[in-house]
Each structure stands twice: as C-alpha cells, then as structure tokens.
Short mmCIF file of C-alpha atoms in Angstrom, two decimals:
data_model
loop_
_atom_site.label_atom_id
_atom_site.label_comp_id
_atom_site.label_asym_id
_atom_site.label_seq_id
_atom_site.Cartn_x
_atom_site.Cartn_y
_atom_site.Cartn_z
CA MET B 14 229.85 -13.82 45.87
CA LEU B 15 230.89 -9.96 45.71
CA VAL B 16 229.31 -9.08 49.13
CA SER B 17 231.38 -12.21 50.22
CA VAL B 18 234.89 -10.75 48.89
CA LEU B 19 234.27 -7.53 50.34
CA LEU B 20 233.17 -8.90 53.58
CA LEU B 21 236.29 -10.75 53.53
CA LEU B 22 238.55 -7.64 52.65
CA ALA B 23 236.90 -6.20 55.53
CA LEU B 24 237.22 -8.61 58.32
CA GLY B 25 240.92 -9.25 57.17
CA GLU B 26 241.77 -5.36 57.27
CA ALA B 27 239.87 -5.60 60.80
CA THR B 28 242.03 -8.42 62.20
CA THR B 29 245.00 -6.79 60.84
CA PRO B 30 245.08 -3.07 60.62
CA GLU B 31 247.46 -0.96 58.06
CA PRO B 32 250.33 1.45 60.09
CA GLU B 33 248.05 4.93 59.59
CA HIS B 34 244.93 2.38 61.66
CA LEU B 35 247.56 1.69 64.61
CA LYS B 36 247.69 4.16 67.63
CA THR B 37 251.19 5.81 67.79
CA PHE B 38 253.19 5.91 71.40
CA GLN B 39 256.29 7.37 71.85
CA ALA B 40 259.34 5.72 73.08
CA GLU B 41 260.79 6.02 76.36
CA PHE B 42 263.98 5.08 77.34
CA ARG B 43 265.46 2.95 79.97
CA PRO B 44 268.89 4.43 81.86
CA LEU B 45 271.90 3.13 79.89
CA LYS B 46 274.15 0.58 82.06
CA ARG B 47 276.57 1.96 83.68
CA SER B 48 279.03 0.06 81.43
CA GLU B 49 277.57 2.34 78.67
CA ARG B 50 278.11 5.51 80.53
CA SER B 51 280.45 6.77 77.53
CA TYR B 52 278.06 6.15 75.02
CA ALA B 53 275.94 9.20 76.81
CA LYS B 54 277.28 11.99 74.56
CA LEU B 55 274.72 10.24 71.70
CA GLY B 56 272.04 10.88 73.88
CA PRO B 57 269.39 8.41 75.02
CA ALA B 58 269.88 5.75 72.54
CA GLY B 59 273.67 5.31 73.53
CA PRO B 60 275.03 2.53 72.04
CA PHE B 61 272.17 1.44 69.73
CA TYR B 62 272.50 4.72 67.80
CA PRO B 63 273.41 4.07 64.26
CA GLN B 64 277.04 4.36 63.16
CA ARG B 65 275.76 5.55 59.89
CA ALA B 66 273.47 8.36 61.23
CA SER B 67 276.42 9.84 63.94
CA ASP B 68 278.96 9.64 61.01
CA ALA B 69 276.25 11.86 59.54
CA ARG B 70 275.46 14.08 62.96
CA ALA B 71 271.60 13.03 61.86
CA SER B 72 269.28 12.96 64.14
CA GLY B 73 265.54 11.83 63.32
CA TYR B 74 262.93 8.80 64.45
CA GLY B 75 262.51 4.94 63.86
CA LEU B 76 258.85 4.12 63.54
CA ILE B 77 258.29 0.32 64.65
CA LYS B 78 255.16 -1.98 64.80
CA CYS B 79 255.14 -4.26 67.83
CA GLN B 80 252.39 -6.04 70.19
CA VAL B 81 252.59 -4.77 73.97
CA ALA B 82 253.19 -8.01 75.98
CA ASP B 83 251.73 -9.02 79.42
CA ASP B 84 254.86 -7.56 81.02
CA GLY B 85 254.36 -4.09 79.48
CA ASP B 86 257.26 -5.13 76.81
CA LEU B 87 257.30 -4.96 73.11
CA THR B 88 257.43 -8.09 71.35
CA LYS B 89 257.29 -8.98 67.66
CA CYS B 90 258.28 -5.53 66.29
CA LYS B 91 258.43 -5.12 62.24
CA LEU B 92 260.18 -2.18 60.68
CA VAL B 93 257.53 0.49 59.63
CA ASN B 94 259.99 3.76 58.72
CA GLU B 95 262.53 5.89 59.07
CA THR B 96 263.53 9.43 58.80
CA PRO B 97 265.67 10.13 57.42
CA TRP B 98 265.31 7.60 54.94
CA ASN B 99 268.13 4.89 54.74
CA SER B 100 269.61 6.01 58.55
CA ASN B 101 269.29 3.03 59.88
CA PHE B 102 267.04 4.19 62.85
CA ALA B 103 264.25 1.80 62.57
CA PRO B 104 266.48 -1.73 62.77
CA ALA B 105 268.22 0.47 65.72
CA ALA B 106 264.79 1.06 67.16
CA ARG B 107 263.63 -2.97 66.84
CA ILE B 108 266.73 -3.86 68.66
CA MET B 109 266.07 -1.59 71.20
CA ALA B 110 263.16 -3.06 71.61
CA GLU B 111 264.05 -6.96 71.29
CA ARG B 112 266.50 -6.00 74.20
CA LYS B 113 263.82 -4.27 76.30
CA ARG B 114 265.84 -1.09 76.34
CA ILE B 115 262.94 0.97 75.45
CA PHE B 116 259.18 1.04 76.32
CA VAL B 117 255.68 2.76 76.54
CA THR B 118 252.98 3.67 79.08
CA GLY B 119 249.49 3.95 78.29
CA ALA B 120 249.08 1.24 75.73
CA THR B 121 246.75 -2.38 75.96
CA THR B 122 247.86 -5.81 76.73
CA GLY B 123 248.12 -7.40 73.57
CA ALA B 124 247.57 -4.08 71.57
CA THR B 125 249.54 -3.87 68.39
CA ILE B 126 251.14 -0.66 68.18
CA LEU B 127 252.99 2.02 66.24
CA VAL B 128 256.28 3.14 68.10
CA GLN B 129 258.39 6.08 67.41
CA VAL B 130 261.53 6.05 68.41
CA PRO B 131 263.83 9.23 68.26
CA PHE B 132 267.15 9.84 67.89
CA VAL B 133 268.52 12.75 69.35
CA LEU B 134 272.14 13.37 68.78
CA GLY B 135 273.75 14.49 72.26
CA GLY B 136 269.98 14.68 73.30
CA PRO B 137 270.04 14.22 77.33
CA ALA B 138 270.73 10.03 78.54
CA ALA B 139 269.80 9.10 82.17
CA VAL B 140 272.70 6.46 82.97
CA GLU B 141 272.52 3.66 86.23
CA PRO B 142 273.89 4.91 89.49
#
C-alpha cells in the first residue's frame, strides 16, 4: 500500500512539476504599437507597467508559469512570483502574455515553462514604425 502511494505521488509530481523543476525563459517584448508611443518612457512594458511600481519608481520582474501553444504564444499563464513583492509585476506579466505582447524563443511546443518578465522603468523600448 505504501509503495502504491509513493508511486502515485511520484507520478503526480512528474506530470505536474513544481515551478522549481520547470525551465525558465526570459520574456521578449513585441514592439509597442504606434498608439502607445507615449508609454515608451516607461520601458518595453509600456502601458502594462503597473501604476504602483511606476509611482514607486520600482524596477523588478514578474514570474509566470505558462504553456507554449502550437503557434508559440504563451497560454494558460498562472502567477508564480514577483520582485519586489506587491509590485503587481506578476499580474502585469500575465496580462501581457494573454494579449500576446511577450514571447519566448527556444521553448518546446506544449511544454509548461516559467517565464521571467523584466520590468525596467525607463529601459529602451521599440515602437512600431
């Protein structure tokens, strides 16, 4: 009986890995839209930069767990962590993934991965021509 329970636990862990067992990728930003040009001063996150963090002049990152879709988009994203805490970087990262504003390269289709999304106030931001 104990062996069965341990085997089930091991199988469960293998199919739903904890965040520390997942591969981490750095998010890449798509260019800001022309209509968002005025937000470029906030950095590549543009209008998605959290107000709380902007007011505090804080930079940091949001960490989300996502699945990689067939087209390479990030789907089914969940909040994992953020630094500094309570900065709203993780929710902003999830919203950016949902709206296809960030992507990763090198991830396997269908894989569940961690995505670290940097928020650098005033960082260089590309804008659509």
